[in-house]
């Protein structure tokens, strides 16, 4: 009699998703070590849904060889606002990740922390002005605005001259800041060729 076929990756992923809804931490944790990256992604979220996510789980997630798992771990740090299990989970290394989607997510997640991770503002400022990927620049600018650290203001101001999607984000990111250079940037934006940039500036100046 032949041995039954082992569950497919799709079946294991479904099992991981169900384990989160059933608060089955044992199954979720077992599948978090699955050889298939998609299963690990789902299992990581299931651990969080089941209420058994640990700092060790997040540390493994941000160091996972698969970009999608690293991205999901950064998502969870953002959901936790860098507190609780995420308090000592560094995202700084992911801001230098080889995968742009991971960098974008890590940049956004860095801005969701209640307090900036040491070194994050400086690295976000570099990404906001020098990253090749516009989505990364946009996420970095948004994070700098969310953190509201004065050290990030020069990068946000520089981003007001970037492509339209980044300019829009940069204008919104100016909201926590004051000063003549901020006022000048907002006034310039009122005549921007992109109507959403103009609208954002008008809203802040109202």
PDB file of N, CA, C and O in Angstrom, residues 95-96 103-104 107-108 120-147 151-163 165-167 169-171 173:
ATOM      1  N   UNK A  95      16.283  48.384   5.756  1.00  0.00           N
ATOM      2  CA  UNK A  95      16.353  49.595   4.944  1.00  0.00           C
ATOM      3  C   UNK A  95      17.505  49.533   3.948  1.00  0.00           C
ATOM      4  O   UNK A  95      17.612  50.380   3.062  1.00  0.00           O
ATOM      5  N   UNK A  96      18.350  48.519   4.083  1.00  0.00           N
ATOM      6  CA  UNK A  96      19.430  48.264   3.127  1.00  0.00           C
ATOM      7  C   UNK A  96      19.224  46.934   2.409  1.00  0.00           C
ATOM      8  O   UNK A  96      20.167  46.394   1.826  1.00  0.00           O
ATOM      9  N   UNK A 103      12.523  47.017   1.257  1.00  0.00           N
ATOM     10  CA  UNK A 103      12.957  48.349   1.702  1.00  0.00           C
ATOM     11  C   UNK A 103      11.758  49.277   1.822  1.00  0.00           C
ATOM     12  O   UNK A 103      11.626  50.028   2.802  1.00  0.00           O
ATOM     13  N   UNK A 104      10.875  49.240   0.833  1.00  0.00           N
ATOM     14  CA  UNK A 104       9.678  50.093   0.862  1.00  0.00           C
ATOM     15  C   UNK A 104       8.838  49.802   2.101  1.00  0.00           C
ATOM     16  O   UNK A 104       8.423  50.729   2.816  1.00  0.00           O
ATOM     17  N   UNK A 107      10.626  50.896   5.279  1.00  0.00           N
ATOM     18  CA  UNK A 107      10.597  52.351   5.430  1.00  0.00           C
ATOM     19  C   UNK A 107       9.258  52.790   6.006  1.00  0.00           C
ATOM     20  O   UNK A 107       9.200  53.569   6.973  1.00  0.00           O
ATOM     21  N   UNK A 108       8.184  52.294   5.419  1.00  0.00           N
ATOM     22  CA  UNK A 108       6.853  52.627   5.946  1.00  0.00           C
ATOM     23  C   UNK A 108       6.716  52.190   7.397  1.00  0.00           C
ATOM     24  O   UNK A 108       6.247  52.967   8.249  1.00  0.00           O
ATOM     25  N   UNK A 120      17.518  55.329  12.185  1.00  0.00           N
ATOM     26  CA  UNK A 120      16.519  55.197  11.126  1.00  0.00           C
ATOM     27  C   UNK A 120      16.281  56.508  10.390  1.00  0.00           C
ATOM     28  O   UNK A 120      16.131  56.514   9.161  1.00  0.00           O
ATOM     29  N   UNK A 121      16.233  57.626  11.115  1.00  0.00           N
ATOM     30  CA  UNK A 121      15.943  58.901  10.460  1.00  0.00           C
ATOM     31  C   UNK A 121      17.014  59.229   9.422  1.00  0.00           C
ATOM     32  O   UNK A 121      16.707  59.643   8.298  1.00  0.00           O
ATOM     33  N   UNK A 122      18.259  59.030   9.773  1.00  0.00           N
ATOM     34  CA  UNK A 122      19.351  59.314   8.836  1.00  0.00           C
ATOM     35  C   UNK A 122      19.257  58.432   7.605  1.00  0.00           C
ATOM     36  O   UNK A 122      19.433  58.896   6.468  1.00  0.00           O
ATOM     37  N   UNK A 123      18.967  57.160   7.812  1.00  0.00           N
ATOM     38  CA  UNK A 123      18.879  56.248   6.662  1.00  0.00           C
ATOM     39  C   UNK A 123      17.639  56.555   5.820  1.00  0.00           C
ATOM     40  O   UNK A 123      17.695  56.534   4.579  1.00  0.00           O
ATOM     41  N   UNK A 124      16.524  56.874   6.468  1.00  0.00           N
ATOM     42  CA  UNK A 124      15.320  57.240   5.721  1.00  0.00           C
ATOM     43  C   UNK A 124      15.559  58.497   4.888  1.00  0.00           C
ATOM     44  O   UNK A 124      15.074  58.609   3.760  1.00  0.00           O
ATOM     45  N   UNK A 125      16.302  59.444   5.448  1.00  0.00           N
ATOM     46  CA  UNK A 125      16.605  60.675   4.709  1.00  0.00           C
ATOM     47  C   UNK A 125      17.426  60.374   3.462  1.00  0.00           C
ATOM     48  O   UNK A 125      17.202  60.966   2.394  1.00  0.00           O
ATOM     49  N   UNK A 126      18.346  59.421   3.577  1.00  0.00           N
ATOM     50  CA  UNK A 126      19.135  59.025   2.405  1.00  0.00           C
ATOM     51  C   UNK A 126      18.243  58.379   1.346  1.00  0.00           C
ATOM     52  O   UNK A 126      18.349  58.678   0.151  1.00  0.00           O
ATOM     53  N   UNK A 127      17.373  57.495   1.793  1.00  0.00           N
ATOM     54  CA  UNK A 127      16.481  56.817   0.853  1.00  0.00           C
ATOM     55  C   UNK A 127      15.518  57.807   0.196  1.00  0.00           C
ATOM     56  O   UNK A 127      15.215  57.688  -0.999  1.00  0.00           O
ATOM     57  N   UNK A 128      15.046  58.769   0.960  1.00  0.00           N
ATOM     58  CA  UNK A 128      14.081  59.737   0.433  1.00  0.00           C
ATOM     59  C   UNK A 128      14.653  60.566  -0.703  1.00  0.00           C
ATOM     60  O   UNK A 128      13.917  61.024  -1.579  1.00  0.00           O
ATOM     61  N   UNK A 129      15.953  60.734  -0.705  1.00  0.00           N
ATOM     62  CA  UNK A 129      16.568  61.591  -1.721  1.00  0.00           C
ATOM     63  C   UNK A 129      17.393  60.827  -2.754  1.00  0.00           C
ATOM     64  O   UNK A 129      17.660  61.371  -3.827  1.00  0.00           O
ATOM     65  N   UNK A 130      17.784  59.596  -2.434  1.00  0.00           N
ATOM     66  CA  UNK A 130      18.732  58.917  -3.319  1.00  0.00           C
ATOM     67  C   UNK A 130      18.317  57.533  -3.787  1.00  0.00           C
ATOM     68  O   UNK A 130      18.989  56.959  -4.655  1.00  0.00           O
ATOM     69  N   UNK A 131      17.245  56.973  -3.258  1.00  0.00           N
ATOM     70  CA  UNK A 131      16.840  55.628  -3.686  1.00  0.00           C
ATOM     71  C   UNK A 131      16.429  55.641  -5.156  1.00  0.00           C
ATOM     72  O   UNK A 131      15.773  56.573  -5.627  1.00  0.00           O
ATOM     73  N   UNK A 132      16.784  54.612  -5.886  1.00  0.00           N
ATOM     74  CA  UNK A 132      16.427  54.523  -7.301  1.00  0.00           C
ATOM     75  C   UNK A 132      14.930  54.308  -7.492  1.00  0.00           C
ATOM     76  O   UNK A 132      14.345  54.783  -8.461  1.00  0.00           O
ATOM     77  N   UNK A 133      14.321  53.578  -6.569  1.00  0.00           N
ATOM     78  CA  UNK A 133      12.912  53.219  -6.688  1.00  0.00           C
ATOM     79  C   UNK A 133      12.041  54.342  -6.114  1.00  0.00           C
ATOM     80  O   UNK A 133      12.164  54.709  -4.946  1.00  0.00           O
ATOM     81  N   UNK A 134      11.126  54.868  -6.924  1.00  0.00           N
ATOM     82  CA  UNK A 134      10.276  55.971  -6.476  1.00  0.00           C
ATOM     83  C   UNK A 134       9.364  55.563  -5.327  1.00  0.00           C
ATOM     84  O   UNK A 134       9.057  56.386  -4.450  1.00  0.00           O
ATOM     85  N   UNK A 135       8.936  54.303  -5.305  1.00  0.00           N
ATOM     86  CA  UNK A 135       8.092  53.846  -4.208  1.00  0.00           C
ATOM     87  C   UNK A 135       8.858  53.844  -2.895  1.00  0.00           C
ATOM     88  O   UNK A 135       8.286  54.134  -1.837  1.00  0.00           O
ATOM     89  N   UNK A 136      10.136  53.519  -2.958  1.00  0.00           N
ATOM     90  CA  UNK A 136      10.974  53.567  -1.761  1.00  0.00           C
ATOM     91  C   UNK A 136      11.127  55.013  -1.292  1.00  0.00           C
ATOM     92  O   UNK A 136      11.007  55.316  -0.103  1.00  0.00           O
ATOM     93  N   UNK A 137      11.374  55.926  -2.237  1.00  0.00           N
ATOM     94  CA  UNK A 137      11.504  57.335  -1.863  1.00  0.00           C
ATOM     95  C   UNK A 137      10.215  57.837  -1.217  1.00  0.00           C
ATOM     96  O   UNK A 137      10.240  58.534  -0.196  1.00  0.00           O
ATOM     97  N   UNK A 138       9.097  57.451  -1.805  1.00  0.00           N
ATOM     98  CA  UNK A 138       7.801  57.886  -1.278  1.00  0.00           C
ATOM     99  C   UNK A 138       7.576  57.356   0.140  1.00  0.00           C
ATOM    100  O   UNK A 138       7.129  58.092   1.030  1.00  0.00           O
ATOM    101  N   UNK A 139       7.867  56.083   0.350  1.00  0.00           N
ATOM    102  CA  UNK A 139       7.678  55.483   1.671  1.00  0.00           C
ATOM    103  C   UNK A 139       8.606  56.118   2.702  1.00  0.00           C
ATOM    104  O   UNK A 139       8.214  56.347   3.853  1.00  0.00           O
ATOM    105  N   UNK A 140       9.827  56.414   2.283  1.00  0.00           N
ATOM    106  CA  UNK A 140      10.785  57.037   3.201  1.00  0.00           C
ATOM    107  C   UNK A 140      10.336  58.438   3.590  1.00  0.00           C
ATOM    108  O   UNK A 140      10.433  58.837   4.761  1.00  0.00           O
ATOM    109  N   UNK A 141       9.844  59.196   2.614  1.00  0.00           N
ATOM    110  CA  UNK A 141       9.346  60.545   2.898  1.00  0.00           C
ATOM    111  C   UNK A 141       8.166  60.474   3.857  1.00  0.00           C
ATOM    112  O   UNK A 141       8.073  61.254   4.823  1.00  0.00           O
ATOM    113  N   UNK A 142       7.238  59.555   3.607  1.00  0.00           N
ATOM    114  CA  UNK A 142       6.077  59.394   4.479  1.00  0.00           C
ATOM    115  C   UNK A 142       6.512  59.068   5.907  1.00  0.00           C
ATOM    116  O   UNK A 142       5.963  59.600   6.881  1.00  0.00           O
ATOM    117  N   UNK A 143       7.499  58.192   6.035  1.00  0.00           N
ATOM    118  CA  UNK A 143       7.984  57.812   7.359  1.00  0.00           C
ATOM    119  C   UNK A 143       8.613  59.003   8.080  1.00  0.00           C
ATOM    120  O   UNK A 143       8.398  59.206   9.285  1.00  0.00           O
ATOM    121  N   UNK A 144       9.377  59.793   7.353  1.00  0.00           N
ATOM    122  CA  UNK A 144       9.991  60.978   7.971  1.00  0.00           C
ATOM    123  C   UNK A 144       8.923  61.948   8.459  1.00  0.00           C
ATOM    124  O   UNK A 144       9.054  62.545   9.534  1.00  0.00           O
ATOM    125  N   UNK A 145       7.863  62.109   7.674  1.00  0.00           N
ATOM    126  CA  UNK A 145       6.780  62.973   8.108  1.00  0.00           C
ATOM    127  C   UNK A 145       6.075  62.423   9.331  1.00  0.00           C
ATOM    128  O   UNK A 145       5.721  63.170  10.250  1.00  0.00           O
ATOM    129  N   UNK A 146       5.872  61.117   9.359  1.00  0.00           N
ATOM    130  CA  UNK A 146       5.215  60.485  10.498  1.00  0.00           C
ATOM    131  C   UNK A 146       6.044  60.616  11.768  1.00  0.00           C
ATOM    132  O   UNK A 146       5.499  60.870  12.852  1.00  0.00           O
ATOM    133  N   UNK A 147       7.348  60.458  11.645  1.00  0.00           N
ATOM    134  CA  UNK A 147       8.223  60.556  12.810  1.00  0.00           C
ATOM    135  C   UNK A 147       8.383  61.996  13.281  1.00  0.00           C
ATOM    136  O   UNK A 147       8.558  62.253  14.468  1.00  0.00           O
ATOM    137  N   UNK A 151      15.535  66.376  11.984  1.00  0.00           N
ATOM    138  CA  UNK A 151      16.649  65.930  11.146  1.00  0.00           C
ATOM    139  C   UNK A 151      16.173  65.415   9.791  1.00  0.00           C
ATOM    140  O   UNK A 151      16.954  65.357   8.836  1.00  0.00           O
ATOM    141  N   UNK A 152      14.907  65.053   9.696  1.00  0.00           N
ATOM    142  CA  UNK A 152      14.389  64.554   8.425  1.00  0.00           C
ATOM    143  C   UNK A 152      13.831  65.624   7.527  1.00  0.00           C
ATOM    144  O   UNK A 152      13.543  65.364   6.344  1.00  0.00           O
ATOM    145  N   UNK A 153      13.705  66.864   8.045  1.00  0.00           N
ATOM    146  CA  UNK A 153      13.077  67.919   7.257  1.00  0.00           C
ATOM    147  C   UNK A 153      13.809  68.239   5.959  1.00  0.00           C
ATOM    148  O   UNK A 153      13.154  68.395   4.916  1.00  0.00           O
ATOM    149  N   UNK A 154      15.138  68.367   5.938  1.00  0.00           N
ATOM    150  CA  UNK A 154      15.805  68.678   4.663  1.00  0.00           C
ATOM    151  C   UNK A 154      15.490  67.672   3.559  1.00  0.00           C
ATOM    152  O   UNK A 154      15.308  68.052   2.397  1.00  0.00           O
ATOM    153  N   UNK A 155      15.396  66.404   3.913  1.00  0.00           N
ATOM    154  CA  UNK A 155      15.088  65.387   2.905  1.00  0.00           C
ATOM    155  C   UNK A 155      13.660  65.535   2.407  1.00  0.00           C
ATOM    156  O   UNK A 155      13.385  65.356   1.213  1.00  0.00           O
ATOM    157  N   UNK A 156      12.734  65.863   3.293  1.00  0.00           N
ATOM    158  CA  UNK A 156      11.348  66.068   2.873  1.00  0.00           C
ATOM    159  C   UNK A 156      11.255  67.264   1.932  1.00  0.00           C
ATOM    160  O   UNK A 156      10.580  67.215   0.898  1.00  0.00           O
ATOM    161  N   UNK A 157      11.949  68.349   2.277  1.00  0.00           N
ATOM    162  CA  UNK A 157      11.947  69.535   1.426  1.00  0.00           C
ATOM    163  C   UNK A 157      12.523  69.218   0.053  1.00  0.00           C
ATOM    164  O   UNK A 157      11.999  69.660  -0.976  1.00  0.00           O
ATOM    165  N   UNK A 158      13.597  68.430   0.020  1.00  0.00           N
ATOM    166  CA  UNK A 158      14.187  68.035  -1.267  1.00  0.00           C
ATOM    167  C   UNK A 158      13.200  67.213  -2.084  1.00  0.00           C
ATOM    168  O   UNK A 158      13.120  67.340  -3.308  1.00  0.00           O
ATOM    169  N   UNK A 159      12.411  66.392  -1.398  1.00  0.00           N
ATOM    170  CA  UNK A 159      11.455  65.528  -2.085  1.00  0.00           C
ATOM    171  C   UNK A 159      10.294  66.297  -2.703  1.00  0.00           C
ATOM    172  O   UNK A 159       9.586  65.761  -3.555  1.00  0.00           O
ATOM    173  N   UNK A 160      10.103  67.550  -2.307  1.00  0.00           N
ATOM    174  CA  UNK A 160       9.036  68.352  -2.922  1.00  0.00           C
ATOM    175  C   UNK A 160       9.359  68.702  -4.373  1.00  0.00           C
ATOM    176  O   UNK A 160       8.519  69.271  -5.072  1.00  0.00           O
ATOM    177  N   UNK A 161      10.573  68.362  -4.830  1.00  0.00           N
ATOM    178  CA  UNK A 161      10.953  68.578  -6.226  1.00  0.00           C
ATOM    179  C   UNK A 161      11.068  67.264  -7.001  1.00  0.00           C
ATOM    180  O   UNK A 161      11.544  67.253  -8.128  1.00  0.00           O
ATOM    181  N   UNK A 162      10.648  66.170  -6.394  1.00  0.00           N
ATOM    182  CA  UNK A 162      10.721  64.840  -7.011  1.00  0.00           C
ATOM    183  C   UNK A 162       9.545  64.648  -7.977  1.00  0.00           C
ATOM    184  O   UNK A 162       8.819  65.599  -8.278  1.00  0.00           O
ATOM    185  N   UNK A 163       9.329  63.430  -8.448  1.00  0.00           N
ATOM    186  CA  UNK A 163       8.197  63.148  -9.326  1.00  0.00           C
ATOM    187  C   UNK A 163       6.897  63.338  -8.550  1.00  0.00           C
ATOM    188  O   UNK A 163       6.892  63.386  -7.313  1.00  0.00           O
ATOM    189  N   UNK A 165       4.214  61.684  -7.558  1.00  0.00           N
ATOM    190  CA  UNK A 165       3.766  60.847  -6.446  1.00  0.00           C
ATOM    191  C   UNK A 165       4.575  61.115  -5.185  1.00  0.00           C
ATOM    192  O   UNK A 165       4.042  61.111  -4.071  1.00  0.00           O
ATOM    193  N   UNK A 166       5.862  61.361  -5.354  1.00  0.00           N
ATOM    194  CA  UNK A 166       6.718  61.648  -4.195  1.00  0.00           C
ATOM    195  C   UNK A 166       6.447  63.065  -3.698  1.00  0.00           C
ATOM    196  O   UNK A 166       6.423  63.314  -2.483  1.00  0.00           O
ATOM    197  N   UNK A 167       6.228  64.011  -4.620  1.00  0.00           N
ATOM    198  CA  UNK A 167       5.921  65.378  -4.210  1.00  0.00           C
ATOM    199  C   UNK A 167       4.663  65.431  -3.353  1.00  0.00           C
ATOM    200  O   UNK A 167       4.613  66.149  -2.349  1.00  0.00           O
ATOM    201  N   UNK A 169       3.428  63.125  -1.455  1.00  0.00           N
ATOM    202  CA  UNK A 169       3.733  62.590  -0.127  1.00  0.00           C
ATOM    203  C   UNK A 169       4.581  63.571   0.665  1.00  0.00           C
ATOM    204  O   UNK A 169       4.401  63.712   1.878  1.00  0.00           O
ATOM    205  N   UNK A 170       5.491  64.242  -0.008  1.00  0.00           N
ATOM    206  CA  UNK A 170       6.368  65.185   0.684  1.00  0.00           C
ATOM    207  C   UNK A 170       5.584  66.361   1.252  1.00  0.00           C
ATOM    208  O   UNK A 170       5.844  66.805   2.379  1.00  0.00           O
ATOM    209  N   UNK A 171       4.620  66.869   0.491  1.00  0.00           N
ATOM    210  CA  UNK A 171       3.819  67.987   0.989  1.00  0.00           C
ATOM    211  C   UNK A 171       3.046  67.573   2.235  1.00  0.00           C
ATOM    212  O   UNK A 171       3.021  68.284   3.242  1.00  0.00           O
ATOM    213  N   UNK A 173       3.889  65.246   4.242  1.00  0.00           N
ATOM    214  CA  UNK A 173       4.878  64.986   5.292  1.00  0.00           C
ATOM    215  C   UNK A 173       5.363  66.261   5.974  1.00  0.00           C
ATOM    216  O   UNK A 173       5.957  66.203   7.052  1.00  0.00           O
TER     217      UNK A 173
END
